[in-house]
Amino acid sequence: MERRDFLLTAGGGALAMILGAVGESIARAGEAAWAGTQFARDPLPGACLQPLGDVERTLGAMLDTVVPGPATDPEGTAGALEACSMNILLDGSFPFRKYADLFALALDGIATDAYGSAFADLPYLQRLQVLVTAQDQLPMLRLAFRAIRSAFFGGAYNGIGLRYVGYPGPNLGFRHLPEASFRVAVCAELTGNGWMP
Amino acid sequence: MDDRNVVIVGSGFGGAIPALRLAQAGRSVLCLEQGERLAQKDFVQDWSFKAQSRLFVTYTSKDYHVILRYGRGLGGGSLTYAAAMLRSPSEVFEWKDRDGYRVWPASITRAVMDPFYAKVEQEMDIVRASWSDVPRAGGIFGKMMAAMGKTADRSMYPIHDCLQCGFCMCGCPFGRKRHLGVNYIPRAEAAGAEFRVKCRVHHLEPDGTGWKVAYFDPWNVQRTARGERVVLAASALETPGILLRSKPWMKDLHPQVGKNLNQNGDVAFLWRVPDSLAPTYPFMGRNNAGIITYAFWDEHRITIHPGAGPPALVAAMDVFSEKGEPSAPMGVPFKHYVRDQYATHLFPSLAIGLVDGEGTVTVDGDGVVQFDLPLTDRLRAYIARVAGVGRQIADANGAELLRTGGDNYEHGDAHPLATCRIGDDGERAPCTPEGELRSHPGVFVSDGASVPGGTGVNPAHTIAANAERIAVALAAS
Ligand SMILES: Cc1cc2nc3c(=O)[nH]c(=O)nc-3n(C[C@H](O)[C@H](O)[C@H](O)COP(=O)(O)OP(=O)(O)OC[C@H]3O[C@@H](n4cnc5c(N)ncnc54)[C@H](O)[C@@H]3O)c2cc1C
Ligand code: SF4
């Protein structure tokens, strides 16, 4: 089946799933055409930076709470850890590296106060609660969470998150797909030339 | 030391345009740009941080709630912007702030600006999108407006024969978007202007009748260029940064430099559409989705346009559903929500409107730019108004307005303005209407920093037209 037929037959709630598959096929075509672009790649061995020292478990648990992976997501699909989003926290070219210890300390502190144990030892729902509290106390964390989500869904280090949401990634243009545009006037226009007087 | 008639800092709209006009007027022009000279082959379809950080400089507000960025490279923001080029409505130029102060000089009206807009349209070959150019997300937005009995208009772009790949904000790899690097800049070079890339300006020092511009060359060696005139066009974040770093040599620098930071009244949000309007396919098509509504302008002084959204952008937002699902932008429900909704039911939008600029740009002890954009009562009231309009549109269409952002409000990240604004009042405005720094004659500001307030629509066209206008004054000075 052509990818455009795929798209045309897609409908209703099944769309996301089907589009995921289509996305993969478009991405594969894209990979051939655009070999070398960062996000078409699968994870490279060793591409994910590993935290050192005591903060390791806490940061890992934090990532797995923001975008849960197989350990937490009942559907068993990959999450932030598998997408190498730890790099966001450990790569010195981002602002978070110097805060990584502080993040871990804050999460463990809040977790201990609220539930009497270290953050990484809490069940998922309690970890989630700790993160919601922590981001209000430490605004930098909110930014870190955004970056972690963005790294996963935006394919910062590999294509796992992109494929997960059905994003085709690099492509030669969708112009020729019938569904890319309605192609006819869909509403009345106020101006004759596109801008207000 | 280089000695020129004019040294220009930055090669975006505010820099490239005066470079062309001054070179055409026979002046010797040197433009210093911190970014690289990028060709079509350098634009890669890649949303990764690594690729993006080559193309953009990003700043986070002191409270970590707001992100602002600008495009870097020869051609500045034009390389990676979404390329909507819209003339500002007349009321923008009449806008008065909280004190009743008219922020644009009285001598500048839309009628005065129109010939300058027209020049930019001609140089950049700006055309109106056809209905076939309006991506699906834009078409859905148009249908939503039609369902309310409202209008939406196709926008204007320097884009020709677009393939609708959805990567404008990575730079167009197909050469369909006509950025400054293919019009103003080569024409300025042909007229004799020199553009020097990978040169980062640090500060200015007075030098007799002119100015010394201290910069780091590509090898990080400090150098100096001298100009009888200096034109600052390093963006609304960096232009005040350069001036503030120059304070030791510019003792009586105007106290309003760095004040009045206005992010153009940008409020970003997402729509979740009902099945009847799905699929949205927000990744198919140009990043500014072809259409804009002026239907709320008269009542609220806001415009709204849909965007095509890569997932990095959509999922990075702190999405909150007013209906409670997802309840937080993290965890299993959020992950599943993005997967189930992103490609089929979501598309992003940006409201732009007139609101006072109450932010500030400063430099820290190392001379690095910092900014603050407080969520003032005025801004809160404005956001509530925008959200009210958004809800109205959503309710009329069985759609849902998804609020975003840490403050339940997502400042847009792309349109900083007014940090070194022109104006009639010498106390409030650091620059004269002609763009000359009041405290320091011979220094001009011609970029987004000089545009004195919100533009009501995406700002690049007004920045460009204003730079054309200031270039006339410069050539005459
Ligand atoms: C993702 C994105 C999408 C956008 N889409 C649109 C759109 O569709 N329509 C629209 O109207 N606007 C859009 N904008 C905004 C638009 O790009 C800017 O308003 C416009 O580029 C600002 O022009 P400028 O001349 O003020 O500065 P810029 O275009 O930002 O140029 C400043 C230049 O100065 C250089 N520079 C900075 N500091 C120094 C220094 N110290 N030394 C030397 N050089 C320096 C920079 O590298 C840069 O090249 C978008 C912005 C972004 C970030
Ligand atoms: S959508 Fe069009 S203008 Fe944008 S990058 Fe693709 S081809 Fe170029």
PDB file of C-alpha atoms in Angstrom, chain B residues 84-281:
ATOM      1  CA  ALA B  84       5.391  35.116   7.906  1.00  0.00           C
ATOM      2  CA  MET B  85       5.897  38.702   6.745  1.00  0.00           C
ATOM      3  CA  LEU B  86       2.910  40.810   7.737  1.00  0.00           C
ATOM      4  CA  ARG B  87       2.376  44.542   7.796  1.00  0.00           C
ATOM      5  CA  SER B  88       1.257  45.714  11.231  1.00  0.00           C
ATOM      6  CA  PRO B  89      -2.280  47.103  11.445  1.00  0.00           C
ATOM      7  CA  SER B  90      -2.550  50.931  11.652  1.00  0.00           C
ATOM      8  CA  GLU B  91      -3.573  50.818  15.308  1.00  0.00           C
ATOM      9  CA  VAL B  92      -0.155  49.433  16.243  1.00  0.00           C
ATOM     10  CA  PHE B  93       1.420  52.765  15.388  1.00  0.00           C
ATOM     11  CA  GLU B  94      -1.176  54.668  17.416  1.00  0.00           C
ATOM     12  CA  TRP B  95      -0.825  52.432  20.519  1.00  0.00           C
ATOM     13  CA  LYS B  96      -0.509  54.187  23.873  1.00  0.00           C
ATOM     14  CA  ASP B  97       0.960  52.517  26.924  1.00  0.00           C
ATOM     15  CA  ARG B  98      -0.310  52.480  30.524  1.00  0.00           C
ATOM     16  CA  ASP B  99       0.730  56.114  30.976  1.00  0.00           C
ATOM     17  CA  GLY B 100      -1.020  57.252  27.829  1.00  0.00           C
ATOM     18  CA  TYR B 101       2.365  57.571  26.080  1.00  0.00           C
ATOM     19  CA  ARG B 102       2.244  56.906  22.349  1.00  0.00           C
ATOM     20  CA  VAL B 103       5.098  54.441  21.941  1.00  0.00           C
ATOM     21  CA  TRP B 104       5.691  55.022  18.223  1.00  0.00           C
ATOM     22  CA  PRO B 105       6.816  58.534  17.309  1.00  0.00           C
ATOM     23  CA  ALA B 106       3.913  60.730  16.189  1.00  0.00           C
ATOM     24  CA  SER B 107       5.572  61.154  12.814  1.00  0.00           C
ATOM     25  CA  ILE B 108       5.369  57.427  12.083  1.00  0.00           C
ATOM     26  CA  THR B 109       2.057  55.997  10.986  1.00  0.00           C
ATOM     27  CA  ARG B 110       1.150  53.020   8.900  1.00  0.00           C
ATOM     28  CA  ALA B 111       0.850  55.300   5.876  1.00  0.00           C
ATOM     29  CA  VAL B 112       4.429  56.468   6.496  1.00  0.00           C
ATOM     30  CA  MET B 113       5.599  52.861   6.865  1.00  0.00           C
ATOM     31  CA  ASP B 114       3.825  51.521   3.785  1.00  0.00           C
ATOM     32  CA  PRO B 115       6.488  52.511   1.228  1.00  0.00           C
ATOM     33  CA  PHE B 116       9.155  50.880   3.413  1.00  0.00           C
ATOM     34  CA  TYR B 117       7.111  47.705   3.738  1.00  0.00           C
ATOM     35  CA  ALA B 118       6.752  47.747  -0.031  1.00  0.00           C
ATOM     36  CA  LYS B 119      10.526  47.981  -0.516  1.00  0.00           C
ATOM     37  CA  VAL B 120      11.048  44.909   1.673  1.00  0.00           C
ATOM     38  CA  GLU B 121       8.342  43.009  -0.200  1.00  0.00           C
ATOM     39  CA  GLN B 122      10.064  43.787  -3.443  1.00  0.00           C
ATOM     40  CA  GLU B 123      13.582  42.861  -2.300  1.00  0.00           C
ATOM     41  CA  MET B 124      12.493  39.626  -0.634  1.00  0.00           C
ATOM     42  CA  ASP B 125       9.822  38.692  -3.169  1.00  0.00           C
ATOM     43  CA  ILE B 126       7.057  38.318  -0.629  1.00  0.00           C
ATOM     44  CA  VAL B 127       3.865  36.710  -1.892  1.00  0.00           C
ATOM     45  CA  ARG B 128       0.563  35.622  -0.472  1.00  0.00           C
ATOM     46  CA  ALA B 129       0.088  31.923   0.254  1.00  0.00           C
ATOM     47  CA  SER B 130      -2.341  30.234  -2.110  1.00  0.00           C
ATOM     48  CA  TRP B 131      -5.001  28.009  -0.548  1.00  0.00           C
ATOM     49  CA  SER B 132      -2.912  25.030  -1.632  1.00  0.00           C
ATOM     50  CA  ASP B 133      -0.020  26.471   0.356  1.00  0.00           C
ATOM     51  CA  VAL B 134      -2.104  26.547   3.539  1.00  0.00           C
ATOM     52  CA  PRO B 135      -1.164  23.375   5.420  1.00  0.00           C
ATOM     53  CA  ARG B 136      -3.836  21.173   6.882  1.00  0.00           C
ATOM     54  CA  ALA B 137      -3.507  22.636  10.397  1.00  0.00           C
ATOM     55  CA  GLY B 138      -4.062  26.108   8.954  1.00  0.00           C
ATOM     56  CA  GLY B 139      -7.064  24.881   7.015  1.00  0.00           C
ATOM     57  CA  ILE B 140      -8.579  23.391  10.161  1.00  0.00           C
ATOM     58  CA  PHE B 141      -8.088  26.693  11.944  1.00  0.00           C
ATOM     59  CA  GLY B 142      -9.797  28.459   9.038  1.00  0.00           C
ATOM     60  CA  LYS B 143     -12.708  26.047   9.297  1.00  0.00           C
ATOM     61  CA  MET B 144     -12.946  26.742  13.016  1.00  0.00           C
ATOM     62  CA  MET B 145     -13.181  30.440  12.313  1.00  0.00           C
ATOM     63  CA  ALA B 146     -15.748  29.887   9.566  1.00  0.00           C
ATOM     64  CA  ALA B 147     -17.877  27.838  11.975  1.00  0.00           C
ATOM     65  CA  MET B 148     -18.034  30.937  14.181  1.00  0.00           C
ATOM     66  CA  GLY B 149     -18.925  33.167  11.272  1.00  0.00           C
ATOM     67  CA  LYS B 150     -15.472  34.770  11.529  1.00  0.00           C
ATOM     68  CA  THR B 151     -12.754  35.419   9.008  1.00  0.00           C
ATOM     69  CA  ALA B 152      -9.153  34.270   8.639  1.00  0.00           C
ATOM     70  CA  ASP B 153      -6.728  35.486   6.023  1.00  0.00           C
ATOM     71  CA  ARG B 154      -3.983  33.765   4.106  1.00  0.00           C
ATOM     72  CA  SER B 155      -0.613  35.193   5.137  1.00  0.00           C
ATOM     73  CA  MET B 156       2.350  36.585   3.222  1.00  0.00           C
ATOM     74  CA  TYR B 157       5.764  34.916   2.906  1.00  0.00           C
ATOM     75  CA  PRO B 158       9.013  35.131   0.936  1.00  0.00           C
ATOM     76  CA  ILE B 159       8.425  31.452   0.158  1.00  0.00           C
ATOM     77  CA  HIS B 160       8.004  30.124  -3.346  1.00  0.00           C
ATOM     78  CA  ASP B 161       7.099  26.646  -4.491  1.00  0.00           C
ATOM     79  CA  CYS B 162       7.077  25.297  -0.943  1.00  0.00           C
ATOM     80  CA  LEU B 163       7.340  21.527  -0.562  1.00  0.00           C
ATOM     81  CA  GLN B 164       5.585  21.638   2.828  1.00  0.00           C
ATOM     82  CA  CYS B 165       8.239  19.579   4.586  1.00  0.00           C
ATOM     83  CA  GLY B 166       7.719  21.318   7.925  1.00  0.00           C
ATOM     84  CA  PHE B 167      11.298  22.298   8.719  1.00  0.00           C
ATOM     85  CA  CYS B 168      11.383  26.066   8.103  1.00  0.00           C
ATOM     86  CA  MET B 169      12.730  26.662  11.600  1.00  0.00           C
ATOM     87  CA  CYS B 170      15.760  24.476  10.830  1.00  0.00           C
ATOM     88  CA  GLY B 171      16.471  26.598   7.753  1.00  0.00           C
ATOM     89  CA  CYS B 172      14.963  25.560   4.446  1.00  0.00           C
ATOM     90  CA  PRO B 173      17.017  22.704   2.955  1.00  0.00           C
ATOM     91  CA  PHE B 174      15.246  23.103  -0.388  1.00  0.00           C
ATOM     92  CA  GLY B 175      15.972  26.771  -0.945  1.00  0.00           C
ATOM     93  CA  ARG B 176      12.290  27.697  -1.085  1.00  0.00           C
ATOM     94  CA  LYS B 177      12.427  30.259   1.702  1.00  0.00           C
ATOM     95  CA  ARG B 178      14.146  33.435   0.549  1.00  0.00           C
ATOM     96  CA  HIS B 179      16.144  34.546   3.556  1.00  0.00           C
ATOM     97  CA  LEU B 180      18.378  37.610   3.649  1.00  0.00           C
ATOM     98  CA  GLY B 181      21.356  35.535   2.533  1.00  0.00           C
ATOM     99  CA  VAL B 182      19.902  35.307  -0.959  1.00  0.00           C
ATOM    100  CA  ASN B 183      18.691  38.876  -1.443  1.00  0.00           C
ATOM    101  CA  TYR B 184      19.755  41.829   0.714  1.00  0.00           C
ATOM    102  CA  ILE B 185      23.161  40.428   1.680  1.00  0.00           C
ATOM    103  CA  PRO B 186      24.513  39.444  -1.757  1.00  0.00           C
ATOM    104  CA  ARG B 187      23.133  42.697  -3.156  1.00  0.00           C
ATOM    105  CA  ALA B 188      24.918  44.635  -0.409  1.00  0.00           C
ATOM    106  CA  GLU B 189      28.131  42.717  -1.162  1.00  0.00           C
ATOM    107  CA  ALA B 190      27.763  43.517  -4.835  1.00  0.00           C
ATOM    108  CA  ALA B 191      27.447  47.169  -3.845  1.00  0.00           C
ATOM    109  CA  GLY B 192      30.697  46.942  -1.851  1.00  0.00           C
ATOM    110  CA  ALA B 193      29.656  46.078   1.707  1.00  0.00           C
ATOM    111  CA  GLU B 194      31.837  43.580   3.570  1.00  0.00           C
ATOM    112  CA  PHE B 195      30.283  40.970   5.845  1.00  0.00           C
ATOM    113  CA  ARG B 196      32.665  39.352   8.299  1.00  0.00           C
ATOM    114  CA  VAL B 197      31.320  36.239  10.026  1.00  0.00           C
ATOM    115  CA  LYS B 198      32.233  34.563  13.318  1.00  0.00           C
ATOM    116  CA  CYS B 199      33.032  37.980  14.724  1.00  0.00           C
ATOM    117  CA  ARG B 200      31.409  38.671  18.072  1.00  0.00           C
ATOM    118  CA  VAL B 201      31.163  42.295  19.149  1.00  0.00           C
ATOM    119  CA  HIS B 202      31.815  42.982  22.798  1.00  0.00           C
ATOM    120  CA  HIS B 203      31.470  46.743  23.286  1.00  0.00           C
ATOM    121  CA  LEU B 204      31.820  50.222  21.779  1.00  0.00           C
ATOM    122  CA  GLU B 205      34.183  53.036  22.688  1.00  0.00           C
ATOM    123  CA  PRO B 206      34.023  56.657  21.510  1.00  0.00           C
ATOM    124  CA  ASP B 207      36.873  57.616  19.186  1.00  0.00           C
ATOM    125  CA  GLY B 208      37.002  61.261  18.127  1.00  0.00           C
ATOM    126  CA  THR B 209      34.126  61.862  15.767  1.00  0.00           C
ATOM    127  CA  GLY B 210      33.399  58.151  15.476  1.00  0.00           C
ATOM    128  CA  TRP B 211      33.293  54.889  17.398  1.00  0.00           C
ATOM    129  CA  LYS B 212      35.562  51.946  17.975  1.00  0.00           C
ATOM    130  CA  VAL B 213      33.875  48.577  17.875  1.00  0.00           C
ATOM    131  CA  ALA B 214      35.686  45.963  19.967  1.00  0.00           C
ATOM    132  CA  TYR B 215      35.096  42.407  18.783  1.00  0.00           C
ATOM    133  CA  PHE B 216      36.477  38.895  18.950  1.00  0.00           C
ATOM    134  CA  ASP B 217      37.506  37.464  15.595  1.00  0.00           C
ATOM    135  CA  PRO B 218      36.967  33.807  14.597  1.00  0.00           C
ATOM    136  CA  TRP B 219      40.143  32.841  16.477  1.00  0.00           C
ATOM    137  CA  ASN B 220      38.940  34.658  19.586  1.00  0.00           C
ATOM    138  CA  VAL B 221      41.517  37.383  19.188  1.00  0.00           C
ATOM    139  CA  GLN B 222      40.262  40.798  20.247  1.00  0.00           C
ATOM    140  CA  ARG B 223      40.187  43.295  17.396  1.00  0.00           C
ATOM    141  CA  THR B 224      38.847  46.749  16.755  1.00  0.00           C
ATOM    142  CA  ALA B 225      37.043  48.295  13.830  1.00  0.00           C
ATOM    143  CA  ARG B 226      36.315  51.988  13.598  1.00  0.00           C
ATOM    144  CA  GLY B 227      33.240  53.590  12.105  1.00  0.00           C
ATOM    145  CA  GLU B 228      32.091  57.161  11.772  1.00  0.00           C
ATOM    146  CA  ARG B 229      28.696  55.630  12.417  1.00  0.00           C
ATOM    147  CA  VAL B 230      27.862  52.414  14.194  1.00  0.00           C
ATOM    148  CA  VAL B 231      24.599  50.565  13.615  1.00  0.00           C
ATOM    149  CA  LEU B 232      23.560  48.099  16.291  1.00  0.00           C
ATOM    150  CA  ALA B 233      21.383  45.289  14.958  1.00  0.00           C
ATOM    151  CA  ALA B 234      22.303  42.355  17.154  1.00  0.00           C
ATOM    152  CA  SER B 235      18.691  41.566  18.213  1.00  0.00           C
ATOM    153  CA  ALA B 236      16.549  42.955  21.013  1.00  0.00           C
ATOM    154  CA  LEU B 237      18.513  40.856  23.493  1.00  0.00           C
ATOM    155  CA  GLU B 238      22.083  41.459  22.342  1.00  0.00           C
ATOM    156  CA  THR B 239      21.868  45.100  21.238  1.00  0.00           C
ATOM    157  CA  PRO B 240      21.193  46.339  24.782  1.00  0.00           C
ATOM    158  CA  GLY B 241      23.785  43.808  25.965  1.00  0.00           C
ATOM    159  CA  ILE B 242      26.473  45.449  23.817  1.00  0.00           C
ATOM    160  CA  LEU B 243      25.473  48.895  25.052  1.00  0.00           C
ATOM    161  CA  LEU B 244      25.403  47.838  28.688  1.00  0.00           C
ATOM    162  CA  ARG B 245      28.837  46.258  28.305  1.00  0.00           C
ATOM    163  CA  SER B 246      29.986  49.613  26.887  1.00  0.00           C
ATOM    164  CA  LYS B 247      28.992  51.515  30.007  1.00  0.00           C
ATOM    165  CA  PRO B 248      32.580  52.069  31.209  1.00  0.00           C
ATOM    166  CA  TRP B 249      33.130  54.038  27.975  1.00  0.00           C
ATOM    167  CA  MET B 250      29.597  55.406  27.628  1.00  0.00           C
ATOM    168  CA  LYS B 251      29.156  56.887  31.063  1.00  0.00           C
ATOM    169  CA  ASP B 252      25.900  58.693  30.447  1.00  0.00           C
ATOM    170  CA  LEU B 253      24.225  55.776  28.670  1.00  0.00           C
ATOM    171  CA  HIS B 254      20.490  56.337  28.491  1.00  0.00           C
ATOM    172  CA  PRO B 255      18.863  54.713  31.548  1.00  0.00           C
ATOM    173  CA  GLN B 256      16.112  53.157  29.447  1.00  0.00           C
ATOM    174  CA  VAL B 257      18.550  50.950  27.508  1.00  0.00           C
ATOM    175  CA  GLY B 258      17.499  47.373  28.256  1.00  0.00           C
ATOM    176  CA  LYS B 259      14.100  48.404  29.632  1.00  0.00           C
ATOM    177  CA  ASN B 260      10.609  47.943  28.124  1.00  0.00           C
ATOM    178  CA  LEU B 261      11.356  44.412  26.875  1.00  0.00           C
ATOM    179  CA  ASN B 262       8.192  43.391  25.075  1.00  0.00           C
ATOM    180  CA  GLN B 263       7.692  39.852  23.839  1.00  0.00           C
ATOM    181  CA  ASN B 264       5.049  41.026  21.394  1.00  0.00           C
ATOM    182  CA  GLY B 265       2.185  39.843  23.550  1.00  0.00           C
ATOM    183  CA  ASP B 266       2.886  36.290  22.426  1.00  0.00           C
ATOM    184  CA  VAL B 267       0.795  33.630  24.116  1.00  0.00           C
ATOM    185  CA  ALA B 268       1.295  30.103  22.856  1.00  0.00           C
ATOM    186  CA  PHE B 269      -1.298  27.394  23.279  1.00  0.00           C
ATOM    187  CA  LEU B 270      -2.514  24.186  21.698  1.00  0.00           C
ATOM    188  CA  TRP B 271      -5.836  23.184  20.242  1.00  0.00           C
ATOM    189  CA  ARG B 272      -7.217  19.722  20.664  1.00  0.00           C
ATOM    190  CA  VAL B 273      -9.775  19.256  17.917  1.00  0.00           C
ATOM    191  CA  PRO B 274     -12.745  16.905  17.853  1.00  0.00           C
ATOM    192  CA  ASP B 275     -12.732  13.799  15.638  1.00  0.00           C
ATOM    193  CA  SER B 276     -14.790  15.675  13.052  1.00  0.00           C
ATOM    194  CA  LEU B 277     -11.808  17.954  12.366  1.00  0.00           C
ATOM    195  CA  ALA B 278      -9.065  15.327  12.763  1.00  0.00           C
ATOM    196  CA  PRO B 279      -6.461  14.502  11.615  1.00  0.00           C
ATOM    197  CA  THR B 280      -4.400  17.624  12.180  1.00  0.00           C
ATOM    198  CA  TYR B 281      -1.025  16.301  10.943  1.00  0.00           C
TER     199      TYR B 281
END
